[in-house]
Coordinates of C-alpha atoms in Angstrom, one line a residue:
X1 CA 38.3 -20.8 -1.3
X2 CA 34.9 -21.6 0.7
X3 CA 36.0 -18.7 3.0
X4 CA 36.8 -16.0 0.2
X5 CA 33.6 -17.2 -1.9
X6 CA 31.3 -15.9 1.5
X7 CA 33.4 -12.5 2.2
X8 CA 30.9 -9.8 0.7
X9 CA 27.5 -11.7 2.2
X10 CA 29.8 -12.6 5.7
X11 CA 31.2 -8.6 5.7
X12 CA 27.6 -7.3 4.9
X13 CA 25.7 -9.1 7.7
X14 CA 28.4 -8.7 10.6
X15 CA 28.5 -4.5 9.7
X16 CA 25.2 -4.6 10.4
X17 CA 24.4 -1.6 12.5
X18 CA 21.5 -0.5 14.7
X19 CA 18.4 0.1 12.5
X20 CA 16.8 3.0 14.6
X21 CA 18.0 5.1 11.8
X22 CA 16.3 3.1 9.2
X23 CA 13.0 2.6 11.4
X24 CA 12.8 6.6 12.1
X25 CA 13.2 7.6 8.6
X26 CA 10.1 4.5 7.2
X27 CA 8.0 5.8 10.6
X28 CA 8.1 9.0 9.2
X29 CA 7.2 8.0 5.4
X30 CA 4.6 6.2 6.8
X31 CA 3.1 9.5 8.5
X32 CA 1.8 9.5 4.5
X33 CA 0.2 6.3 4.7
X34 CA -1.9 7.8 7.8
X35 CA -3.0 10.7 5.5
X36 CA -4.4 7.9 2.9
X37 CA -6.4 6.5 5.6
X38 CA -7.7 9.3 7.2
X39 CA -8.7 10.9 3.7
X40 CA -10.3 7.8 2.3
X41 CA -12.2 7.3 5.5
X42 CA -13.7 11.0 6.0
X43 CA -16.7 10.8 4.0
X44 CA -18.0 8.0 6.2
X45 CA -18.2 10.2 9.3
X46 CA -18.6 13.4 7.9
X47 CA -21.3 12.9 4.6
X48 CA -23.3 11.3 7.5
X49 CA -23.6 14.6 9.0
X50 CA -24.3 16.7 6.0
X51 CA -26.8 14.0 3.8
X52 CA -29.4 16.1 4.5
X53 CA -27.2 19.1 2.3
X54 CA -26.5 17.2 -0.7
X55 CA -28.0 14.4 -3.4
X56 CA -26.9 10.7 -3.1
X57 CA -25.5 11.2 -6.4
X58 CA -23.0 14.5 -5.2
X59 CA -22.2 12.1 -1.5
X60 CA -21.3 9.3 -3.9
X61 CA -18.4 11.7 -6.1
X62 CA -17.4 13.0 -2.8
X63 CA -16.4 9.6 -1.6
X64 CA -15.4 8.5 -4.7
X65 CA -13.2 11.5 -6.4
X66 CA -10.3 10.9 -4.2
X67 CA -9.9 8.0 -6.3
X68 CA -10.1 9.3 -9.4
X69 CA -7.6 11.9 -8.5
X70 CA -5.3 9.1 -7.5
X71 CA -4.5 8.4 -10.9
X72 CA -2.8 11.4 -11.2
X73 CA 0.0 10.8 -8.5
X74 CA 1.8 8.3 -10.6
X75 CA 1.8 9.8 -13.4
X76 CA 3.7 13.1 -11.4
X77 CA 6.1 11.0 -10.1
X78 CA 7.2 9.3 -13.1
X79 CA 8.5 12.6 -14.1
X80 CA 9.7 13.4 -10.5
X81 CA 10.8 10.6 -8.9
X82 CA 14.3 10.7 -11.0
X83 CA 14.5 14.0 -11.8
X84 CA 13.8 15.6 -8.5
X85 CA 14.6 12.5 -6.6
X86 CA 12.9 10.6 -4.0
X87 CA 12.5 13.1 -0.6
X88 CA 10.7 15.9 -3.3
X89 CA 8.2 13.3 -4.9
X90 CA 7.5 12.5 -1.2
X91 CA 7.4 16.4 -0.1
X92 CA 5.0 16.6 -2.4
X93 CA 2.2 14.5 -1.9
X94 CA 2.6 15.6 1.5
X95 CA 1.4 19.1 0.6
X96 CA -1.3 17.9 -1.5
X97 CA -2.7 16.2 1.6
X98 CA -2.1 19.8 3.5
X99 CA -3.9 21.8 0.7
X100 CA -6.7 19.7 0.6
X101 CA -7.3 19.5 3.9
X102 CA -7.4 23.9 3.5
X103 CA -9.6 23.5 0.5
X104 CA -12.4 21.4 2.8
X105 CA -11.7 23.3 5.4
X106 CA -12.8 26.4 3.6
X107 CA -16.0 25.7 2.8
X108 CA -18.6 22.8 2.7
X109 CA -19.9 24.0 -1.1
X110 CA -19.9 20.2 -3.0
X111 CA -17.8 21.8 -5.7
X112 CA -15.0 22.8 -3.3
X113 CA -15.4 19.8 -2.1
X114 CA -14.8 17.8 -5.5
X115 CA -12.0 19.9 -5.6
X116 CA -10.5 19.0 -2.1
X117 CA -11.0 15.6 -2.9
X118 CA -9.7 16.0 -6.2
X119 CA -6.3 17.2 -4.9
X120 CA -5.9 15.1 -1.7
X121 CA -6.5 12.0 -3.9
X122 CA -3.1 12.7 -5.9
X123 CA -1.8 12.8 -2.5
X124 CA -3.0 9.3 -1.9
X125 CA -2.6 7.3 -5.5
X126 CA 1.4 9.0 -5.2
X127 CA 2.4 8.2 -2.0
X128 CA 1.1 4.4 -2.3
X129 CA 3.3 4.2 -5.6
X130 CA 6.5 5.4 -4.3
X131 CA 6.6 5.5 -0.7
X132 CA 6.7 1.6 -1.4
X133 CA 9.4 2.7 -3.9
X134 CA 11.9 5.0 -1.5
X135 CA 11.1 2.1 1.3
X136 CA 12.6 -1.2 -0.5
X137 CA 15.6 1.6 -1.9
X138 CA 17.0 2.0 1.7
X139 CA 15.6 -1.1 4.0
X140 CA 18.2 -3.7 3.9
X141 CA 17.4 -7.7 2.7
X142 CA 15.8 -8.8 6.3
X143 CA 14.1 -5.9 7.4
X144 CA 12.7 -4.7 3.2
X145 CA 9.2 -7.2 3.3
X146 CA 8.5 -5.7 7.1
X147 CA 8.9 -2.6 6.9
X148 CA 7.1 -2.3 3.8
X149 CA 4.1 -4.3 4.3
X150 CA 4.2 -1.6 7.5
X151 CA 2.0 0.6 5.3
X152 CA -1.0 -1.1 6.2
X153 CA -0.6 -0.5 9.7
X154 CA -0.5 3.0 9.4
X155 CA -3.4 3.3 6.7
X156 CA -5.5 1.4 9.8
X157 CA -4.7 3.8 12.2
X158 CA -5.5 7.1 10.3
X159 CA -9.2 5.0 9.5
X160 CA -9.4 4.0 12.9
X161 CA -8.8 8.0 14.2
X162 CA -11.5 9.3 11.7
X163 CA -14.1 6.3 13.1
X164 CA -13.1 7.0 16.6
X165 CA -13.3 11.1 16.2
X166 CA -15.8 11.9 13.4
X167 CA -18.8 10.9 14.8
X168 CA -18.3 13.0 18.1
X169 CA -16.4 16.3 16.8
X170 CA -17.8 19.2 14.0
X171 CA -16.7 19.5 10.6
X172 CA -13.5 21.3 11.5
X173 CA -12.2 19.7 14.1
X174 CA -12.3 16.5 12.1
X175 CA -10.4 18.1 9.5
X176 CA -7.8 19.5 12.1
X177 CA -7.0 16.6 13.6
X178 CA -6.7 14.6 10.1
X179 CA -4.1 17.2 8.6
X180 CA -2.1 16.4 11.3
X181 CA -0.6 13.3 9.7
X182 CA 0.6 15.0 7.1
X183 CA 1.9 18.2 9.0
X184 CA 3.9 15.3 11.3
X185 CA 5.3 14.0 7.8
X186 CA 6.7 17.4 6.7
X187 CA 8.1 18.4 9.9
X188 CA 10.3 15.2 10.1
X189 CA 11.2 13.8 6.6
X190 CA 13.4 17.0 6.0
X191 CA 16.1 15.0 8.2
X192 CA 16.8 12.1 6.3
X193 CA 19.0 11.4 3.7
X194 CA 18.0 10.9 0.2
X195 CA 18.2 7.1 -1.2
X196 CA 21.3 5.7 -2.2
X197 CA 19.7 4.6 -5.6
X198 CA 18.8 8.1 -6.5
X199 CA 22.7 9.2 -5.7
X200 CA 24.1 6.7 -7.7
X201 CA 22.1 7.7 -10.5
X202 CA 23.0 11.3 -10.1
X203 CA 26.8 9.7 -10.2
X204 CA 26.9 10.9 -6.3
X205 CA 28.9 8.0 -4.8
X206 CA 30.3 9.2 -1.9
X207 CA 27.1 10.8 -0.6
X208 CA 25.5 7.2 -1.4
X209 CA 28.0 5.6 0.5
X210 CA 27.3 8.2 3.4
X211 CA 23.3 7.4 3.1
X212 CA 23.4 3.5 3.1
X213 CA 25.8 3.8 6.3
X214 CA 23.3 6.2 7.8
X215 CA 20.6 3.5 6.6
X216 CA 22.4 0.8 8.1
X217 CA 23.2 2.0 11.5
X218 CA 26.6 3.7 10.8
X219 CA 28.6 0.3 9.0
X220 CA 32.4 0.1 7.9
X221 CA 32.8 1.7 4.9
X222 CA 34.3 -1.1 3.1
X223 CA 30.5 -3.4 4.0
X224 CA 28.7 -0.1 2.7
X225 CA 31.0 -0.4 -0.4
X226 CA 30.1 -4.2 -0.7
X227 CA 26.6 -3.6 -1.0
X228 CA 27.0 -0.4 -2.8
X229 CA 28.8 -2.6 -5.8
X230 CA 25.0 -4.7 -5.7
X231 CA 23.2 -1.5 -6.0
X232 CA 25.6 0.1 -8.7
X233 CA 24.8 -2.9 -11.3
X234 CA 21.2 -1.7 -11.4
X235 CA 21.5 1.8 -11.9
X236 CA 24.3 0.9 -14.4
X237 CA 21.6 -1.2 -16.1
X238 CA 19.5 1.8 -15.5
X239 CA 21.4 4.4 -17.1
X240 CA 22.2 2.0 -20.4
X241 CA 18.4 1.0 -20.9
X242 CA 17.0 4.7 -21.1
X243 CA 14.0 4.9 -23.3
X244 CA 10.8 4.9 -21.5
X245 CA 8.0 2.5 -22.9
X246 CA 11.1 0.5 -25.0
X247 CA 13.1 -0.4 -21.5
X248 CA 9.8 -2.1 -21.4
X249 CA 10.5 -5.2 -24.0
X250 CA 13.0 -6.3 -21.8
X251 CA 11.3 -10.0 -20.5
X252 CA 12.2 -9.0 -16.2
X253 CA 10.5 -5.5 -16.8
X254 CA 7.5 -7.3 -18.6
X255 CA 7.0 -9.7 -16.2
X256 CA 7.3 -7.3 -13.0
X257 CA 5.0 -4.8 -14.7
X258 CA 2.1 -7.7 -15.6
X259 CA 2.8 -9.3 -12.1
X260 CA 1.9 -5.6 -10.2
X261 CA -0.7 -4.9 -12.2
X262 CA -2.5 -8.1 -11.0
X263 CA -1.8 -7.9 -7.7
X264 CA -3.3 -4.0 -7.7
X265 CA -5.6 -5.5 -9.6
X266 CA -6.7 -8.0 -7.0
X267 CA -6.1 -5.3 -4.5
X268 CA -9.1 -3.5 -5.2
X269 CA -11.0 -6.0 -6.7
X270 CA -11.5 -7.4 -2.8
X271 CA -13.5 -4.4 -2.3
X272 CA -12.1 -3.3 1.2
X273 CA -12.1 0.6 0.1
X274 CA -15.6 -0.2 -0.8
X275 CA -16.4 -2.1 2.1
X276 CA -15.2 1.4 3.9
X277 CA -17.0 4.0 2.1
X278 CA -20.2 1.5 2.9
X279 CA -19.8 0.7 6.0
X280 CA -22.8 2.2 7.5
X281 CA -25.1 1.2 4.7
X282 CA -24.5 -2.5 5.1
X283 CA -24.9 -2.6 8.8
X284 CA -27.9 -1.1 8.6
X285 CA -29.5 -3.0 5.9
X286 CA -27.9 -6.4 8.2
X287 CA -30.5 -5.1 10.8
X288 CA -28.5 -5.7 13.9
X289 CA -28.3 -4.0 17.2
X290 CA -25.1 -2.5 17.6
X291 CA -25.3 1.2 15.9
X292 CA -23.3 1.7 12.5
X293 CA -20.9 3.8 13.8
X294 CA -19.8 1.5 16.9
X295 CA -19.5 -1.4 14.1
X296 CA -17.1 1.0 12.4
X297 CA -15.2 1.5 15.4
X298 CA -15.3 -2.2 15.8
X299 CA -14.0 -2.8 12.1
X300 CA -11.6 -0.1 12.4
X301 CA -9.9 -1.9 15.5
X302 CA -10.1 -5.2 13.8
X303 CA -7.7 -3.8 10.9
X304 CA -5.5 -1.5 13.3
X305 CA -5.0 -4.8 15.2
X306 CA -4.3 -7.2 11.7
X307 CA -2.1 -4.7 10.1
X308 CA 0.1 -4.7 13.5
X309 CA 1.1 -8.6 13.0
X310 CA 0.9 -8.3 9.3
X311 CA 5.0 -7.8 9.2
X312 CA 6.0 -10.7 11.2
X313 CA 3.4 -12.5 9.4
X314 CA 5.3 -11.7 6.1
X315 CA 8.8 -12.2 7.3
X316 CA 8.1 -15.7 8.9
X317 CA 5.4 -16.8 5.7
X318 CA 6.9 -14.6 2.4
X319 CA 4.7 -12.4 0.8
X320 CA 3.6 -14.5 -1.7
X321 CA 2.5 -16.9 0.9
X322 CA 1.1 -14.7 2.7
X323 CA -1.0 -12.6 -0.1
X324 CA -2.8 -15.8 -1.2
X325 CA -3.6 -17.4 2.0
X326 CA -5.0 -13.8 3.3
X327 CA -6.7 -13.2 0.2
X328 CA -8.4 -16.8 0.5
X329 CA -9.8 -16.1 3.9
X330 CA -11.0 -12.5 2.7
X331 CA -12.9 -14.7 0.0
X332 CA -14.6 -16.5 2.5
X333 CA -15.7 -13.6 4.5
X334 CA -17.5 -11.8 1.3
X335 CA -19.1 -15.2 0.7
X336 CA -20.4 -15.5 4.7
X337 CA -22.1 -11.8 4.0
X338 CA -23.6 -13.3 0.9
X339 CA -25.0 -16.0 1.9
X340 CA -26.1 -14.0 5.1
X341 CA -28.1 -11.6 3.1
X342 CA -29.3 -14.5 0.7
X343 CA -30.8 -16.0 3.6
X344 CA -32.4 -13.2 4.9
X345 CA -33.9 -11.5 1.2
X346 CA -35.2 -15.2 0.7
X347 CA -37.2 -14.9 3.9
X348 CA -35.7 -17.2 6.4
X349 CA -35.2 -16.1 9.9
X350 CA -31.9 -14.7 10.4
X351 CA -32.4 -13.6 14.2
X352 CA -29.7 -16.7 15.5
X353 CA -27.4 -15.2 12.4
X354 CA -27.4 -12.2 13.5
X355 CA -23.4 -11.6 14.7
X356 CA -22.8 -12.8 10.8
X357 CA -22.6 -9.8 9.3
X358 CA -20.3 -8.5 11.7
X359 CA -18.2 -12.0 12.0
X360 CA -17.4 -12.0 8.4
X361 CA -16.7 -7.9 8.1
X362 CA -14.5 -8.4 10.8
X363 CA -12.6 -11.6 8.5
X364 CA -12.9 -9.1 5.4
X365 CA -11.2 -6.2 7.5
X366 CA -8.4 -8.6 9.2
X367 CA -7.1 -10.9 6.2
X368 CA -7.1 -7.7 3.8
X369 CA -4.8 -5.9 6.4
X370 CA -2.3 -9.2 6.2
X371 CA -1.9 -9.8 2.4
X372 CA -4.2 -8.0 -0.2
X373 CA -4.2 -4.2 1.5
X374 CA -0.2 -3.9 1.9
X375 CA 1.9 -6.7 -0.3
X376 CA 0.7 -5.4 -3.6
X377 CA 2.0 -2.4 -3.9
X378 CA 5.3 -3.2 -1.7
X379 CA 6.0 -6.7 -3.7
X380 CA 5.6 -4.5 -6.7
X381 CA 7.8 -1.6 -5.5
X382 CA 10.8 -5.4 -5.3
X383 CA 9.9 -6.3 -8.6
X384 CA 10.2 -3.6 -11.2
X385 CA 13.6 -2.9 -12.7
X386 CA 15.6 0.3 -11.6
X387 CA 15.4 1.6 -15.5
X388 CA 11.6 1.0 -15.4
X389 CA 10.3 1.7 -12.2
X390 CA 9.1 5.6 -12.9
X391 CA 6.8 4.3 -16.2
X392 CA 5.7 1.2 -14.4
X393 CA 4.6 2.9 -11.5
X394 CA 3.0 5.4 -13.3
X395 CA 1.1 2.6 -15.2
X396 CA 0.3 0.6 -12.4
X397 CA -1.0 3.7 -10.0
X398 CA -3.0 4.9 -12.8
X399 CA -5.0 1.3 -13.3
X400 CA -5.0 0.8 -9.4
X401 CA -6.7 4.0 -8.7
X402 CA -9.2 3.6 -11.9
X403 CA -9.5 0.8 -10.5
X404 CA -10.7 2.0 -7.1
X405 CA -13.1 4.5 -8.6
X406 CA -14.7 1.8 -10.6
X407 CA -14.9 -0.7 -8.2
X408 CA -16.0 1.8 -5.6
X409 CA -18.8 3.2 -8.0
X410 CA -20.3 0.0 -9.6
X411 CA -20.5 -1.2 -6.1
X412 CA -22.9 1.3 -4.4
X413 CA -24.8 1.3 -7.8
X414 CA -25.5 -2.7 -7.3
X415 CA -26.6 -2.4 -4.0
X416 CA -29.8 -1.1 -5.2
X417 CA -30.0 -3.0 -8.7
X418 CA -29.1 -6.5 -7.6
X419 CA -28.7 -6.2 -3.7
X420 CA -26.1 -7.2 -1.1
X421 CA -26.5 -11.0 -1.4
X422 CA -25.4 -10.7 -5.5
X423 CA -23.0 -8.4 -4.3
X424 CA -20.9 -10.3 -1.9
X425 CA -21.5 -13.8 -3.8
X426 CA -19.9 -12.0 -6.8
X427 CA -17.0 -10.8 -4.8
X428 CA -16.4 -13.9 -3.3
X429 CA -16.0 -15.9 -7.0
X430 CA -14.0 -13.0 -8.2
X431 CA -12.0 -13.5 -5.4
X432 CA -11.6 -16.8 -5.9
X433 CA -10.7 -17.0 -9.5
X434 CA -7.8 -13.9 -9.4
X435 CA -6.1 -15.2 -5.9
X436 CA -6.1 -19.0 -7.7
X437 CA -4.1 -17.3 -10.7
X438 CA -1.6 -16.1 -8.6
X439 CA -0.8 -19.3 -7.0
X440 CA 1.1 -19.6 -10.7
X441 CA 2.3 -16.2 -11.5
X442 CA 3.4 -14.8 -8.2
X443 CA 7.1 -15.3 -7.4
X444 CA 9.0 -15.9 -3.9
X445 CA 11.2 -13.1 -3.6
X446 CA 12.1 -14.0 0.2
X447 CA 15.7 -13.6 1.2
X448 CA 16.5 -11.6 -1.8
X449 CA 18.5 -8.7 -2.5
X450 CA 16.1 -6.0 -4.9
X451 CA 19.5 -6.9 -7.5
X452 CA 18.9 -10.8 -7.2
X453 CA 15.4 -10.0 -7.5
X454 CA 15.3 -8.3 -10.5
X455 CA 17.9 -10.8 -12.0
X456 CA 16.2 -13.1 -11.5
X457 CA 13.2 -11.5 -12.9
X458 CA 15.1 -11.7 -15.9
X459 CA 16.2 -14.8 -16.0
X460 CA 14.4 -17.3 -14.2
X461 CA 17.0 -18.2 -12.3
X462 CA 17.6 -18.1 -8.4
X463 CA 20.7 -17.0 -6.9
X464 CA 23.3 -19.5 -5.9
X465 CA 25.4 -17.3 -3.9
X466 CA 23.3 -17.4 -0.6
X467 CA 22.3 -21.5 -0.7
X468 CA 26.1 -22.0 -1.0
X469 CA 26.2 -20.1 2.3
X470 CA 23.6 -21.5 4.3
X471 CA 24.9 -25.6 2.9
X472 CA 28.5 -24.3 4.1

């Protein structure tokens, strides 16, 4: 009986193929993820250059626009996403990272440049919503909170080649070698097979089956079948709860839909895009020796290097773990720059404290890239339903990326009105207060399947099946 009762997990985790598949198709999806860091990054280089053309007012929408126009991506793909299915929602904030990148190119007039921004930040606020989305749909149970917590490593590398190259190349060249991403992502997706979800919901079963064995490193069909059965239940579910903002009164869809707005929420509320579009400011008002832009490329590296352990990190702590501990230590960083600049506007000599500001940017940059940066949007992309995820992602892109603007906007506008020390002392008891709430609401999705996950979700209840298997 013992024997019969562990079939479907014992036939799913023997026909487990190679995952070079899986890993090329999530490399190239995260050829977006580049994009979003190169195109969030370029105003820091480039506005440098061309202050002397514009107000502090016009630099400010520049770097801040993208933002704004990030609230449109989710609200695209929650009418794309299952109607056109996943590879098209992705194709297309690929070309609204190539047009952009066209638009700046063509001139350096501020309004073309609002526009440019405009455009390329759909292309950011839709590929964090369901690149996490398409991820969790074809990653299997053990690899899922890796490779989607991957993101961050790529977003660190496209910031990192826009620190290393903008200060030293023209306006074009920068541009050139930041659509690049984004060409790479278009010239490679277009061999992958759609997600088995998205199939099943277009009633395409055998072309599922075909996609999750490609997924999967080539299985038997009958383990493919086995997991297959899993995935069916949800869409099932899926297909019987159609009604937009009414799926939403179910109690698992509530709760995953509170729980990502808060940890989007917390995302930008740790101030790391505002930390990069300000880079140079606070290092120069810190005073120190080392030039602003060789602290960037020194901040840059910090997160490139993070974001690299940040999946092992995950898959040996959990991400809830692993959120809250990193988001602790980010915390402490914005509180070390507070009291650094406290010191130093109150008239004490700061000369011995004077690798501080660096110290604790470098803590800021480092802890962000292991839990608040990446887990947000890929523990949300686990919780919500299948029959809710288009209107919940739409809702949670759109109040991440407001979000963003706001956070991004109030923050350059207190520098001047309250100063760095207020500043960083109010983002460190922020901090504080939203990562201590989540110590309650956050749940431990480790080892489960996304239809254990959103069962349980809905009821409170864990599954049984695999602690039966590991007691055995």
């Amino acid at each position: 009986m013992m024997s019969s009762d562990l079939k479907p997990e014992q036939e799913i985790e023997v026909g487990q193929g190679s995952r070079t598949q899986l890993y090329l198709a999530v490399l190239s999806v995260n050829f977006l993820y580049i994009c979003n860091g190169t195109f969030a990054t370029w105003t820091s280089p480039t506005m440098a250059k061309l202050k002397d053309q514009f107000t502090a007012n016009e630099i400010a929408l520049v770097g801040s626009l993208y933002s704004l126009g990030a609230a449109f991506g989710p609200i695209i793909a929650a009418f794309t996403y299952d109607n056109l299915g996943r590879k098209v929602t992705l194709y297309i904030w690929g070309s609204c990272f190539i047009v952009s990148w066209i638009i700046l190119a063509s001139s350096i007039n501020v309004y073309v440049l609002y526009v440019g921004r405009m455009i390329g930040g759909v292309g950011v606020g839709g590929s964090f919503s369901t690149g996490t989305l398409f991820v969790a749909e074809v990653a299997d149970v053990k690899s899922r909170g890796s490779l989607s917590t991957l993101l961050i490593f790529s977003v660190s590398a496209g910031i990192l080649l826009e620190y290393c190259v903008g200060p030293w190349s023209s306006y074009h060249v920068l541009i050139i070698v930041s659509a690049i991403p984004a060409i790479l992502f278009v010239a490679t997706f277009f061999y992958f097979p759609e997600s088995p979800y998205y199939l099943l919901l277009k009633e395409r079963k055998a072309d599922a089956i075909e996609s999750l064995r490609w997924y999967r490193g080539n299985i038997a069909p009958s383990a493919a079948e086995t997991e297959l059965s899993e995935i069916q239940k949800n869409v099932e579910e899926s297909k019987a709860n159609k009604g937009g903002f009414r799926a939403l009164g179910r109690r698992g869809a509530v709760f995953a839909l509170m729980i990502g707005i808060y940890l989007l929420i917390v995302q930008q509320g740790v101030g790391q895009n505002a930390m990069l579009s300000y880079t140079q400011t606070i290092f120069e008002m810190s005073n120190i020796e080392i030039p602003g832009s060789i602290c960037a490329i020194i901040s840059g590296t910090t997160v490139i290097i993070g974001s690299f352990f940040t999946p092992f990190i995950v898959n040996r702590f959990s991400m809830k773990k692993t959120f809250l501990v990193a988001t602790y230590l980010v915390a402490i960083g914005m509180g070390l720059l507070g009291l650094f600049f406290y010191l130093k506007s109150s008239g004490h000599d700061v000369s011995k404290l004077s690798f501080l500001p660096l110290l604790a940017f470098v803590m800021c940059n480092l802890f962000s890239s292991w839990g608040p940066a990446p887990i947000p949007w890929a523990m949300t992309a686990e919780l919500l339903p299948t029959q809710v995820k288009g209107i919940c992602t739409c809702i949670c892109g759109v109040i991440s990326s407001l979000a963003g603007f706001l956070v991004i906007e109030i923050t350059g506008i207190m520098f001047d009105k309250v100063g760095l020390a207020a500043v960083f002392g109010g983002y460190f008891i922020f901090i504080v207060l939203l990562t201590t709430i989540g110590i309650f609401i956050i749940p431990d999705t480790s080892g489960m399947s996304l239809p254990e996950i959103h069962e349980f979700m809905e009821t409170e209840k864990r599954p049984q099946r695999r602690r039966s298997y590991a007691q055995s």
